[in-house]
Amino acid sequence: MIFDKNTAKKTAELLLQINAIKLQPQEPFTWASGWQSPIYCDNRITLSFPPIRNYLREQFAKHIEKEYGKPDVIAGVATGAIGIGILVAEYLGLPFVYVRPEAKKHGRQNQIEGFIQKGQNVVVVEDLISTGKSSLNAVKALKEAAVNVKGMVAIFSYNFDIAKENFENANVQLNTLSNYENLLEQALDTNYITSAELETLEDWRKDPSNWNAN
């Protein structure tokens, strides 16, 4: 769920402004999964715009403390959320670690990079939630390290039903700065998309794996 409506709308506005999110109903993208999609999201672009990354950092920090209380550690999911995670940890004056998709095959063979202790309270920062699979893989690694995962926060979520199910099954609370519904609302309000394009974008959201622009 989103933290609040105002934050969701403002975040969507900023992401559209810098093309971190692109909406192309007439010229869909092809995701790595093979899905045809009228939307593409790359939130790492936000790191190149100081005013926007500062806004995201401060909103995360404010809402994390309000929703979860101040944790002991901020964890970022590699690689997309390392940058924003560090910014949030710095703003809150907290230690930072990041979680790899899997343990390294050499050296210390770490999956969690950084110093963390059993029993510490951790909030996980993610940049984007699609199905939630990779995000929850990071949570699993943290729980195996015997830390207390208070929840996960993300910049944006597509709000797929499968993601909601995955987070519920894993018993992990997810809060985001913005999501698909608020993005479309903001895009329509600012004439970024037309009413006809809105209908196409809403159709995609209902069955993204089988959607075809034709």
mmCIF file with all atom_site columns, C-alpha atoms in Angstrom:
data_model
loop_
_atom_site.group_PDB
_atom_site.id
_atom_site.type_symbol
_atom_site.label_atom_id
_atom_site.label_alt_id
_atom_site.label_comp_id
_atom_site.label_asym_id
_atom_site.label_entity_id
_atom_site.label_seq_id
_atom_site.pdbx_PDB_ins_code
_atom_site.Cartn_x
_atom_site.Cartn_y
_atom_site.Cartn_z
_atom_site.occupancy
_atom_site.B_iso_or_equiv
_atom_site.pdbx_formal_charge
_atom_site.auth_seq_id
_atom_site.auth_comp_id
_atom_site.auth_asym_id
_atom_site.auth_atom_id
_atom_site.pdbx_PDB_model_num
ATOM 1   C CA . MET A 1 1   ? 0.000  0.000   0.000   1.00 0.00 ? 1   MET A CA 1
ATOM 2   C CA . ILE A 1 2   ? 1.074  3.608   -0.483  1.00 0.00 ? 2   ILE A CA 1
ATOM 3   C CA . PHE A 1 3   ? 2.159  5.701   2.496   1.00 0.00 ? 3   PHE A CA 1
ATOM 4   C CA . ASP A 1 4   ? -0.234 8.526   1.573   1.00 0.00 ? 4   ASP A CA 1
ATOM 5   C CA . LYS A 1 5   ? -1.990 9.998   -1.448  1.00 0.00 ? 5   LYS A CA 1
ATOM 6   C CA . ASN A 1 6   ? -0.048 13.261  -1.674  1.00 0.00 ? 6   ASN A CA 1
ATOM 7   C CA . THR A 1 7   ? 3.292  11.484  -1.630  1.00 0.00 ? 7   THR A CA 1
ATOM 8   C CA . ALA A 1 8   ? 2.058  8.992   -4.225  1.00 0.00 ? 8   ALA A CA 1
ATOM 9   C CA . LYS A 1 9   ? 0.936  11.697  -6.638  1.00 0.00 ? 9   LYS A CA 1
ATOM 10  C CA . LYS A 1 10  ? 4.067  13.822  -6.188  1.00 0.00 ? 10  LYS A CA 1
ATOM 11  C CA . THR A 1 11  ? 6.367  10.820  -6.605  1.00 0.00 ? 11  THR A CA 1
ATOM 12  C CA . ALA A 1 12  ? 4.543  9.803   -9.791  1.00 0.00 ? 12  ALA A CA 1
ATOM 13  C CA . GLU A 1 13  ? 4.857  13.349  -11.110 1.00 0.00 ? 13  GLU A CA 1
ATOM 14  C CA . LEU A 1 14  ? 8.616  13.389  -10.529 1.00 0.00 ? 14  LEU A CA 1
ATOM 15  C CA . LEU A 1 15  ? 9.183  9.938   -12.027 1.00 0.00 ? 15  LEU A CA 1
ATOM 16  C CA . LEU A 1 16  ? 7.307  10.935  -15.188 1.00 0.00 ? 16  LEU A CA 1
ATOM 17  C CA . GLN A 1 17  ? 9.102  14.272  -15.332 1.00 0.00 ? 17  GLN A CA 1
ATOM 18  C CA . ILE A 1 18  ? 12.561 12.685  -15.663 1.00 0.00 ? 18  ILE A CA 1
ATOM 19  C CA . ASN A 1 19  ? 11.415 9.653   -17.682 1.00 0.00 ? 19  ASN A CA 1
ATOM 20  C CA . ALA A 1 20  ? 12.220 7.239   -14.882 1.00 0.00 ? 20  ALA A CA 1
ATOM 21  C CA . ILE A 1 21  ? 8.810  5.925   -15.874 1.00 0.00 ? 21  ILE A CA 1
ATOM 22  C CA . LYS A 1 22  ? 7.753  5.929   -19.515 1.00 0.00 ? 22  LYS A CA 1
ATOM 23  C CA . LEU A 1 23  ? 4.223  5.208   -20.719 1.00 0.00 ? 23  LEU A CA 1
ATOM 24  C CA . GLN A 1 24  ? 3.954  4.105   -24.355 1.00 0.00 ? 24  GLN A CA 1
ATOM 25  C CA . PRO A 1 25  ? 0.608  2.366   -24.959 1.00 0.00 ? 25  PRO A CA 1
ATOM 26  C CA . GLN A 1 26  ? 1.057  2.600   -28.745 1.00 0.00 ? 26  GLN A CA 1
ATOM 27  C CA . GLU A 1 27  ? 4.693  1.436   -28.755 1.00 0.00 ? 27  GLU A CA 1
ATOM 28  C CA . PRO A 1 28  ? 5.001  -1.105  -25.962 1.00 0.00 ? 28  PRO A CA 1
ATOM 29  C CA . PHE A 1 29  ? 8.250  -2.267  -24.425 1.00 0.00 ? 29  PHE A CA 1
ATOM 30  C CA . THR A 1 30  ? 9.357  -5.883  -24.136 1.00 0.00 ? 30  THR A CA 1
ATOM 31  C CA . TRP A 1 31  ? 10.431 -6.861  -20.627 1.00 0.00 ? 31  TRP A CA 1
ATOM 32  C CA . ALA A 1 32  ? 13.166 -9.400  -19.903 1.00 0.00 ? 32  ALA A CA 1
ATOM 33  C CA . SER A 1 33  ? 10.374 -11.835 -19.020 1.00 0.00 ? 33  SER A CA 1
ATOM 34  C CA . GLY A 1 34  ? 9.047  -11.524 -22.572 1.00 0.00 ? 34  GLY A CA 1
ATOM 35  C CA . TRP A 1 35  ? 5.950  -9.600  -21.478 1.00 0.00 ? 35  TRP A CA 1
ATOM 36  C CA . GLN A 1 36  ? 4.702  -6.839  -23.754 1.00 0.00 ? 36  GLN A CA 1
ATOM 37  C CA . SER A 1 37  ? 4.235  -3.742  -21.629 1.00 0.00 ? 37  SER A CA 1
ATOM 38  C CA . PRO A 1 38  ? 3.034  -0.155  -22.199 1.00 0.00 ? 38  PRO A CA 1
ATOM 39  C CA . ILE A 1 39  ? 5.141  0.975   -19.212 1.00 0.00 ? 39  ILE A CA 1
ATOM 40  C CA . TYR A 1 40  ? 8.817  0.873   -18.389 1.00 0.00 ? 40  TYR A CA 1
ATOM 41  C CA . CYS A 1 41  ? 10.274 1.883   -15.040 1.00 0.00 ? 41  CYS A CA 1
ATOM 42  C CA . ASP A 1 42  ? 13.933 2.551   -14.217 1.00 0.00 ? 42  ASP A CA 1
ATOM 43  C CA . ASN A 1 43  ? 14.101 4.325   -10.872 1.00 0.00 ? 43  ASN A CA 1
ATOM 44  C CA . ARG A 1 44  ? 17.900 4.363   -10.853 1.00 0.00 ? 44  ARG A CA 1
ATOM 45  C CA . ILE A 1 45  ? 17.596 7.448   -13.064 1.00 0.00 ? 45  ILE A CA 1
ATOM 46  C CA . THR A 1 46  ? 16.427 9.363   -9.973  1.00 0.00 ? 46  THR A CA 1
ATOM 47  C CA . LEU A 1 47  ? 19.972 9.223   -8.572  1.00 0.00 ? 47  LEU A CA 1
ATOM 48  C CA . SER A 1 48  ? 21.112 11.569  -11.357 1.00 0.00 ? 48  SER A CA 1
ATOM 49  C CA . PHE A 1 49  ? 18.721 14.331  -10.238 1.00 0.00 ? 49  PHE A CA 1
ATOM 50  C CA . PRO A 1 50  ? 19.712 15.688  -6.790  1.00 0.00 ? 50  PRO A CA 1
ATOM 51  C CA . PRO A 1 51  ? 16.411 17.458  -5.963  1.00 0.00 ? 51  PRO A CA 1
ATOM 52  C CA . ILE A 1 52  ? 14.407 14.338  -6.829  1.00 0.00 ? 52  ILE A CA 1
ATOM 53  C CA . ARG A 1 53  ? 16.665 11.850  -5.062  1.00 0.00 ? 53  ARG A CA 1
ATOM 54  C CA . ASN A 1 54  ? 16.591 14.127  -2.006  1.00 0.00 ? 54  ASN A CA 1
ATOM 55  C CA . TYR A 1 55  ? 12.801 14.182  -2.103  1.00 0.00 ? 55  TYR A CA 1
ATOM 56  C CA . LEU A 1 56  ? 12.659 10.379  -2.251  1.00 0.00 ? 56  LEU A CA 1
ATOM 57  C CA . ARG A 1 57  ? 15.247 10.060  0.516   1.00 0.00 ? 57  ARG A CA 1
ATOM 58  C CA . GLU A 1 58  ? 13.369 12.395  2.833   1.00 0.00 ? 58  GLU A CA 1
ATOM 59  C CA . GLN A 1 59  ? 9.969  10.844  2.149   1.00 0.00 ? 59  GLN A CA 1
ATOM 60  C CA . PHE A 1 60  ? 11.360 7.388   2.814   1.00 0.00 ? 60  PHE A CA 1
ATOM 61  C CA . ALA A 1 61  ? 13.006 8.524   6.045   1.00 0.00 ? 61  ALA A CA 1
ATOM 62  C CA . LYS A 1 62  ? 9.861  10.267  7.305   1.00 0.00 ? 62  LYS A CA 1
ATOM 63  C CA . HIS A 1 63  ? 7.536  7.406   6.500   1.00 0.00 ? 63  HIS A CA 1
ATOM 64  C CA . ILE A 1 64  ? 9.883  4.678   7.747   1.00 0.00 ? 64  ILE A CA 1
ATOM 65  C CA . GLU A 1 65  ? 10.071 6.275   11.185  1.00 0.00 ? 65  GLU A CA 1
ATOM 66  C CA . LYS A 1 66  ? 6.306  6.853   11.249  1.00 0.00 ? 66  LYS A CA 1
ATOM 67  C CA . GLU A 1 67  ? 5.354  3.355   10.075  1.00 0.00 ? 67  GLU A CA 1
ATOM 68  C CA . TYR A 1 68  ? 8.038  1.151   11.602  1.00 0.00 ? 68  TYR A CA 1
ATOM 69  C CA . GLY A 1 69  ? 9.863  3.249   14.165  1.00 0.00 ? 69  GLY A CA 1
ATOM 70  C CA . LYS A 1 70  ? 13.555 3.973   13.690  1.00 0.00 ? 70  LYS A CA 1
ATOM 71  C CA . PRO A 1 71  ? 15.275 0.687   12.779  1.00 0.00 ? 71  PRO A CA 1
ATOM 72  C CA . ASP A 1 72  ? 18.818 -0.351  13.642  1.00 0.00 ? 72  ASP A CA 1
ATOM 73  C CA . VAL A 1 73  ? 19.850 -0.914  10.037  1.00 0.00 ? 73  VAL A CA 1
ATOM 74  C CA . ILE A 1 74  ? 18.689 -0.033  6.509   1.00 0.00 ? 74  ILE A CA 1
ATOM 75  C CA . ALA A 1 75  ? 19.123 -2.793  3.932   1.00 0.00 ? 75  ALA A CA 1
ATOM 76  C CA . GLY A 1 76  ? 19.076 -2.198  0.178   1.00 0.00 ? 76  GLY A CA 1
ATOM 77  C CA . VAL A 1 77  ? 18.247 -4.827  -2.431  1.00 0.00 ? 77  VAL A CA 1
ATOM 78  C CA . ALA A 1 78  ? 21.053 -5.146  -4.995  1.00 0.00 ? 78  ALA A CA 1
ATOM 79  C CA . THR A 1 79  ? 21.557 -3.600  -7.333  1.00 0.00 ? 79  THR A CA 1
ATOM 80  C CA . GLY A 1 80  ? 18.727 -1.184  -8.037  1.00 0.00 ? 80  GLY A CA 1
ATOM 81  C CA . ALA A 1 81  ? 18.130 -0.054  -4.463  1.00 0.00 ? 81  ALA A CA 1
ATOM 82  C CA . ILE A 1 82  ? 21.721 0.254   -3.243  1.00 0.00 ? 82  ILE A CA 1
ATOM 83  C CA . GLY A 1 83  ? 21.940 3.940   -4.135  1.00 0.00 ? 83  GLY A CA 1
ATOM 84  C CA . ILE A 1 84  ? 18.645 5.092   -2.631  1.00 0.00 ? 84  ILE A CA 1
ATOM 85  C CA . GLY A 1 85  ? 19.128 2.787   0.343   1.00 0.00 ? 85  GLY A CA 1
ATOM 86  C CA . ILE A 1 86  ? 22.444 4.407   1.207   1.00 0.00 ? 86  ILE A CA 1
ATOM 87  C CA . LEU A 1 87  ? 20.866 7.868   0.933   1.00 0.00 ? 87  LEU A CA 1
ATOM 88  C CA . VAL A 1 88  ? 18.069 6.872   3.327   1.00 0.00 ? 88  VAL A CA 1
ATOM 89  C CA . ALA A 1 89  ? 20.505 5.313   5.802   1.00 0.00 ? 89  ALA A CA 1
ATOM 90  C CA . GLU A 1 90  ? 22.707 8.416   5.666   1.00 0.00 ? 90  GLU A CA 1
ATOM 91  C CA . TYR A 1 91  ? 19.738 10.716  6.254   1.00 0.00 ? 91  TYR A CA 1
ATOM 92  C CA . LEU A 1 92  ? 18.625 8.667   9.261   1.00 0.00 ? 92  LEU A CA 1
ATOM 93  C CA . GLY A 1 93  ? 22.175 8.278   10.567  1.00 0.00 ? 93  GLY A CA 1
ATOM 94  C CA . LEU A 1 94  ? 21.939 4.480   10.399  1.00 0.00 ? 94  LEU A CA 1
ATOM 95  C CA . PRO A 1 95  ? 24.196 1.623   9.268   1.00 0.00 ? 95  PRO A CA 1
ATOM 96  C CA . PHE A 1 96  ? 23.620 0.254   5.780   1.00 0.00 ? 96  PHE A CA 1
ATOM 97  C CA . VAL A 1 97  ? 23.918 -3.202  4.242   1.00 0.00 ? 97  VAL A CA 1
ATOM 98  C CA . TYR A 1 98  ? 22.878 -4.569  0.894   1.00 0.00 ? 98  TYR A CA 1
ATOM 99  C CA . VAL A 1 99  ? 21.625 -7.987  -0.135  1.00 0.00 ? 99  VAL A CA 1
ATOM 100 C CA . ARG A 1 100 ? 22.789 -9.793  -3.275  1.00 0.00 ? 100 ARG A CA 1
ATOM 101 C CA . PRO A 1 101 ? 20.453 -12.037 -5.297  1.00 0.00 ? 101 PRO A CA 1
ATOM 102 C CA . GLU A 1 102 ? 22.631 -14.948 -4.158  1.00 0.00 ? 102 GLU A CA 1
ATOM 103 C CA . ALA A 1 103 ? 25.779 -15.542 -2.160  1.00 0.00 ? 103 ALA A CA 1
ATOM 104 C CA . LYS A 1 104 ? 29.101 -14.844 -3.852  1.00 0.00 ? 104 LYS A CA 1
ATOM 105 C CA . LYS A 1 105 ? 30.880 -17.915 -5.150  1.00 0.00 ? 105 LYS A CA 1
ATOM 106 C CA . HIS A 1 106 ? 34.263 -16.777 -3.836  1.00 0.00 ? 106 HIS A CA 1
ATOM 107 C CA . GLY A 1 107 ? 35.907 -14.982 -0.915  1.00 0.00 ? 107 GLY A CA 1
ATOM 108 C CA . ARG A 1 108 ? 33.675 -14.791 2.143   1.00 0.00 ? 108 ARG A CA 1
ATOM 109 C CA . GLN A 1 109 ? 30.710 -15.981 0.052   1.00 0.00 ? 109 GLN A CA 1
ATOM 110 C CA . ASN A 1 110 ? 28.454 -13.286 1.448   1.00 0.00 ? 110 ASN A CA 1
ATOM 111 C CA . GLN A 1 111 ? 24.920 -12.660 0.325   1.00 0.00 ? 111 GLN A CA 1
ATOM 112 C CA . ILE A 1 112 ? 24.535 -9.800  2.793   1.00 0.00 ? 112 ILE A CA 1
ATOM 113 C CA . GLU A 1 113 ? 27.291 -7.204  2.369   1.00 0.00 ? 113 GLU A CA 1
ATOM 114 C CA . GLY A 1 114 ? 28.050 -5.063  5.396   1.00 0.00 ? 114 GLY A CA 1
ATOM 115 C CA . PHE A 1 115 ? 27.926 -5.518  9.154   1.00 0.00 ? 115 PHE A CA 1
ATOM 116 C CA . ILE A 1 116 ? 24.719 -6.761  10.730  1.00 0.00 ? 116 ILE A CA 1
ATOM 117 C CA . GLN A 1 117 ? 24.002 -8.504  14.041  1.00 0.00 ? 117 GLN A CA 1
ATOM 118 C CA . LYS A 1 118 ? 21.415 -11.031 15.137  1.00 0.00 ? 118 LYS A CA 1
ATOM 119 C CA . GLY A 1 119 ? 18.282 -9.478  16.592  1.00 0.00 ? 119 GLY A CA 1
ATOM 120 C CA . GLN A 1 120 ? 18.695 -6.076  14.948  1.00 0.00 ? 120 GLN A CA 1
ATOM 121 C CA . ASN A 1 121 ? 15.614 -4.372  13.480  1.00 0.00 ? 121 ASN A CA 1
ATOM 122 C CA . VAL A 1 122 ? 15.904 -3.856  9.728   1.00 0.00 ? 122 VAL A CA 1
ATOM 123 C CA . VAL A 1 123 ? 13.816 -2.027  7.126   1.00 0.00 ? 123 VAL A CA 1
ATOM 124 C CA . VAL A 1 124 ? 14.485 -3.112  3.545   1.00 0.00 ? 124 VAL A CA 1
ATOM 125 C CA . VAL A 1 125 ? 14.562 -0.522  0.752   1.00 0.00 ? 125 VAL A CA 1
ATOM 126 C CA . GLU A 1 126 ? 13.667 -1.514  -2.816  1.00 0.00 ? 126 GLU A CA 1
ATOM 127 C CA . ASP A 1 127 ? 13.377 0.595   -5.962  1.00 0.00 ? 127 ASP A CA 1
ATOM 128 C CA . LEU A 1 128 ? 10.639 -1.298  -7.803  1.00 0.00 ? 128 LEU A CA 1
ATOM 129 C CA . ILE A 1 129 ? 8.157  -4.070  -7.027  1.00 0.00 ? 129 ILE A CA 1
ATOM 130 C CA . SER A 1 130 ? 6.859  -6.238  -9.855  1.00 0.00 ? 130 SER A CA 1
ATOM 131 C CA . THR A 1 131 ? 6.096  -9.791  -8.705  1.00 0.00 ? 131 THR A CA 1
ATOM 132 C CA . GLY A 1 132 ? 8.050  -9.292  -5.475  1.00 0.00 ? 132 GLY A CA 1
ATOM 133 C CA . LYS A 1 133 ? 10.058 -12.481 -5.953  1.00 0.00 ? 133 LYS A CA 1
ATOM 134 C CA . SER A 1 134 ? 13.553 -10.962 -5.951  1.00 0.00 ? 134 SER A CA 1
ATOM 135 C CA . SER A 1 135 ? 12.618 -8.518  -3.192  1.00 0.00 ? 135 SER A CA 1
ATOM 136 C CA . LEU A 1 136 ? 11.376 -11.292 -0.931  1.00 0.00 ? 136 LEU A CA 1
ATOM 137 C CA . ASN A 1 137 ? 14.502 -13.306 -1.694  1.00 0.00 ? 137 ASN A CA 1
ATOM 138 C CA . ALA A 1 138 ? 16.450 -10.517 0.020   1.00 0.00 ? 138 ALA A CA 1
ATOM 139 C CA . VAL A 1 139 ? 14.087 -10.636 2.999   1.00 0.00 ? 139 VAL A CA 1
ATOM 140 C CA . LYS A 1 140 ? 14.600 -14.390 3.235   1.00 0.00 ? 140 LYS A CA 1
ATOM 141 C CA . ALA A 1 141 ? 18.388 -13.925 3.392   1.00 0.00 ? 141 ALA A CA 1
ATOM 142 C CA . LEU A 1 142 ? 18.027 -11.341 6.157   1.00 0.00 ? 142 LEU A CA 1
ATOM 143 C CA . LYS A 1 143 ? 15.719 -13.567 8.173   1.00 0.00 ? 143 LYS A CA 1
ATOM 144 C CA . GLU A 1 144 ? 18.193 -16.424 7.807   1.00 0.00 ? 144 GLU A CA 1
ATOM 145 C CA . ALA A 1 145 ? 20.754 -14.073 9.355   1.00 0.00 ? 145 ALA A CA 1
ATOM 146 C CA . ALA A 1 146 ? 18.429 -13.911 12.387  1.00 0.00 ? 146 ALA A CA 1
ATOM 147 C CA . VAL A 1 147 ? 17.543 -10.238 12.116  1.00 0.00 ? 147 VAL A CA 1
ATOM 148 C CA . ASN A 1 148 ? 14.066 -8.778  12.569  1.00 0.00 ? 148 ASN A CA 1
ATOM 149 C CA . VAL A 1 149 ? 12.720 -7.499  9.251   1.00 0.00 ? 149 VAL A CA 1
ATOM 150 C CA . LYS A 1 150 ? 10.202 -4.812  10.173  1.00 0.00 ? 150 LYS A CA 1
ATOM 151 C CA . GLY A 1 151 ? 9.023  -4.375  6.592   1.00 0.00 ? 151 GLY A CA 1
ATOM 152 C CA . MET A 1 152 ? 9.930  -3.264  3.089   1.00 0.00 ? 152 MET A CA 1
ATOM 153 C CA . VAL A 1 153 ? 9.583  0.122   1.413   1.00 0.00 ? 153 VAL A CA 1
ATOM 154 C CA . ALA A 1 154 ? 9.824  0.804   -2.320  1.00 0.00 ? 154 ALA A CA 1
ATOM 155 C CA . ILE A 1 155 ? 9.666  3.766   -4.656  1.00 0.00 ? 155 ILE A CA 1
ATOM 156 C CA . PHE A 1 156 ? 7.078  2.223   -6.969  1.00 0.00 ? 156 PHE A CA 1
ATOM 157 C CA . SER A 1 157 ? 4.907  -0.874  -7.343  1.00 0.00 ? 157 SER A CA 1
ATOM 158 C CA . TYR A 1 158 ? 2.918  -2.140  -10.315 1.00 0.00 ? 158 TYR A CA 1
ATOM 159 C CA . ASN A 1 159 ? 0.453  -3.512  -7.741  1.00 0.00 ? 159 ASN A CA 1
ATOM 160 C CA . PHE A 1 160 ? 0.188  -6.894  -9.430  1.00 0.00 ? 160 PHE A CA 1
ATOM 161 C CA . ASP A 1 161 ? -2.067 -9.337  -7.625  1.00 0.00 ? 161 ASP A CA 1
ATOM 162 C CA . ILE A 1 162 ? 0.754  -11.898 -7.588  1.00 0.00 ? 162 ILE A CA 1
ATOM 163 C CA . ALA A 1 163 ? 2.966  -9.448  -5.683  1.00 0.00 ? 163 ALA A CA 1
ATOM 164 C CA . LYS A 1 164 ? 0.260  -8.858  -3.071  1.00 0.00 ? 164 LYS A CA 1
ATOM 165 C CA . GLU A 1 165 ? -0.108 -12.618 -2.637  1.00 0.00 ? 165 GLU A CA 1
ATOM 166 C CA . ASN A 1 166 ? 3.638  -13.138 -2.379  1.00 0.00 ? 166 ASN A CA 1
ATOM 167 C CA . PHE A 1 167 ? 4.062  -10.490 0.308   1.00 0.00 ? 167 PHE A CA 1
ATOM 168 C CA . GLU A 1 168 ? 1.057  -11.760 2.255   1.00 0.00 ? 168 GLU A CA 1
ATOM 169 C CA . ASN A 1 169 ? 2.323  -15.343 2.099   1.00 0.00 ? 169 ASN A CA 1
ATOM 170 C CA . ALA A 1 170 ? 5.734  -14.213 3.298   1.00 0.00 ? 170 ALA A CA 1
ATOM 171 C CA . ASN A 1 171 ? 4.114  -12.134 6.074   1.00 0.00 ? 171 ASN A CA 1
ATOM 172 C CA . VAL A 1 172 ? 6.072  -9.038  5.021   1.00 0.00 ? 172 VAL A CA 1
ATOM 173 C CA . GLN A 1 173 ? 4.577  -5.558  5.208   1.00 0.00 ? 173 GLN A CA 1
ATOM 174 C CA . LEU A 1 174 ? 5.145  -3.513  2.043   1.00 0.00 ? 174 LEU A CA 1
ATOM 175 C CA . ASN A 1 175 ? 4.680  0.235   1.734   1.00 0.00 ? 175 ASN A CA 1
ATOM 176 C CA . THR A 1 176 ? 5.488  2.278   -1.361  1.00 0.00 ? 176 THR A CA 1
ATOM 177 C CA . LEU A 1 177 ? 5.890  5.941   -2.212  1.00 0.00 ? 177 LEU A CA 1
ATOM 178 C CA . SER A 1 178 ? 3.727  5.492   -5.315  1.00 0.00 ? 178 SER A CA 1
ATOM 179 C CA . ASN A 1 179 ? 2.016  2.799   -7.380  1.00 0.00 ? 179 ASN A CA 1
ATOM 180 C CA . TYR A 1 180 ? 0.408  2.098   -10.741 1.00 0.00 ? 180 TYR A CA 1
ATOM 181 C CA . GLU A 1 181 ? -3.034 3.481   -9.905  1.00 0.00 ? 181 GLU A CA 1
ATOM 182 C CA . ASN A 1 182 ? -1.671 6.798   -8.673  1.00 0.00 ? 182 ASN A CA 1
ATOM 183 C CA . LEU A 1 183 ? 0.708  6.985   -11.619 1.00 0.00 ? 183 LEU A CA 1
ATOM 184 C CA . LEU A 1 184 ? -2.165 6.699   -14.099 1.00 0.00 ? 184 LEU A CA 1
ATOM 185 C CA . GLU A 1 185 ? -4.204 9.247   -12.194 1.00 0.00 ? 185 GLU A CA 1
ATOM 186 C CA . GLN A 1 186 ? -1.317 11.719  -12.230 1.00 0.00 ? 186 GLN A CA 1
ATOM 187 C CA . ALA A 1 187 ? -0.559 11.045  -15.896 1.00 0.00 ? 187 ALA A CA 1
ATOM 188 C CA . LEU A 1 188 ? -4.175 11.719  -16.868 1.00 0.00 ? 188 LEU A CA 1
ATOM 189 C CA . ASP A 1 189 ? -4.414 14.846  -14.701 1.00 0.00 ? 189 ASP A CA 1
ATOM 190 C CA . THR A 1 190 ? -1.357 16.347  -16.402 1.00 0.00 ? 190 THR A CA 1
ATOM 191 C CA . ASN A 1 191 ? -2.367 15.278  -19.937 1.00 0.00 ? 191 ASN A CA 1
ATOM 192 C CA . TYR A 1 192 ? 0.623  12.937  -20.182 1.00 0.00 ? 192 TYR A CA 1
ATOM 193 C CA . ILE A 1 193 ? -1.885 10.352  -21.448 1.00 0.00 ? 193 ILE A CA 1
ATOM 194 C CA . THR A 1 194 ? -5.344 10.531  -23.019 1.00 0.00 ? 194 THR A CA 1
ATOM 195 C CA . SER A 1 195 ? -8.494 8.821   -21.785 1.00 0.00 ? 195 SER A CA 1
ATOM 196 C CA . ALA A 1 196 ? -8.138 6.235   -24.560 1.00 0.00 ? 196 ALA A CA 1
ATOM 197 C CA . GLU A 1 197 ? -4.548 5.505   -23.508 1.00 0.00 ? 197 GLU A CA 1
ATOM 198 C CA . LEU A 1 198 ? -5.705 5.232   -19.904 1.00 0.00 ? 198 LEU A CA 1
ATOM 199 C CA . GLU A 1 199 ? -8.085 2.464   -20.932 1.00 0.00 ? 199 GLU A CA 1
ATOM 200 C CA . THR A 1 200 ? -5.244 0.584   -22.651 1.00 0.00 ? 200 THR A CA 1
ATOM 201 C CA . LEU A 1 201 ? -3.002 0.974   -19.612 1.00 0.00 ? 201 LEU A CA 1
ATOM 202 C CA . GLU A 1 202 ? -5.736 -0.281  -17.298 1.00 0.00 ? 202 GLU A CA 1
ATOM 203 C CA . ASP A 1 203 ? -6.370 -3.290  -19.571 1.00 0.00 ? 203 ASP A CA 1
ATOM 204 C CA . TRP A 1 204 ? -2.679 -4.228  -19.441 1.00 0.00 ? 204 TRP A CA 1
ATOM 205 C CA . ARG A 1 205 ? -2.729 -4.123  -15.668 1.00 0.00 ? 205 ARG A CA 1
ATOM 206 C CA . LYS A 1 206 ? -5.563 -6.701  -15.540 1.00 0.00 ? 206 LYS A CA 1
ATOM 207 C CA . ASP A 1 207 ? -3.588 -9.434  -17.346 1.00 0.00 ? 207 ASP A CA 1
ATOM 208 C CA . PRO A 1 208 ? -0.033 -8.257  -18.061 1.00 0.00 ? 208 PRO A CA 1
ATOM 209 C CA . SER A 1 209 ? 1.428  -11.666 -18.973 1.00 0.00 ? 209 SER A CA 1
ATOM 210 C CA . ASN A 1 210 ? -1.063 -12.131 -21.838 1.00 0.00 ? 210 ASN A CA 1
ATOM 211 C CA . TRP A 1 211 ? -1.521 -8.524  -22.950 1.00 0.00 ? 211 TRP A CA 1
ATOM 212 C CA . ASN A 1 212 ? -0.748 -7.611  -26.537 1.00 0.00 ? 212 ASN A CA 1
ATOM 213 C CA . ALA A 1 213 ? -0.871 -4.123  -27.998 1.00 0.00 ? 213 ALA A CA 1
ATOM 214 C CA . ASN A 1 214 ? -2.449 -5.461  -31.174 1.00 0.00 ? 214 ASN A CA 1
#
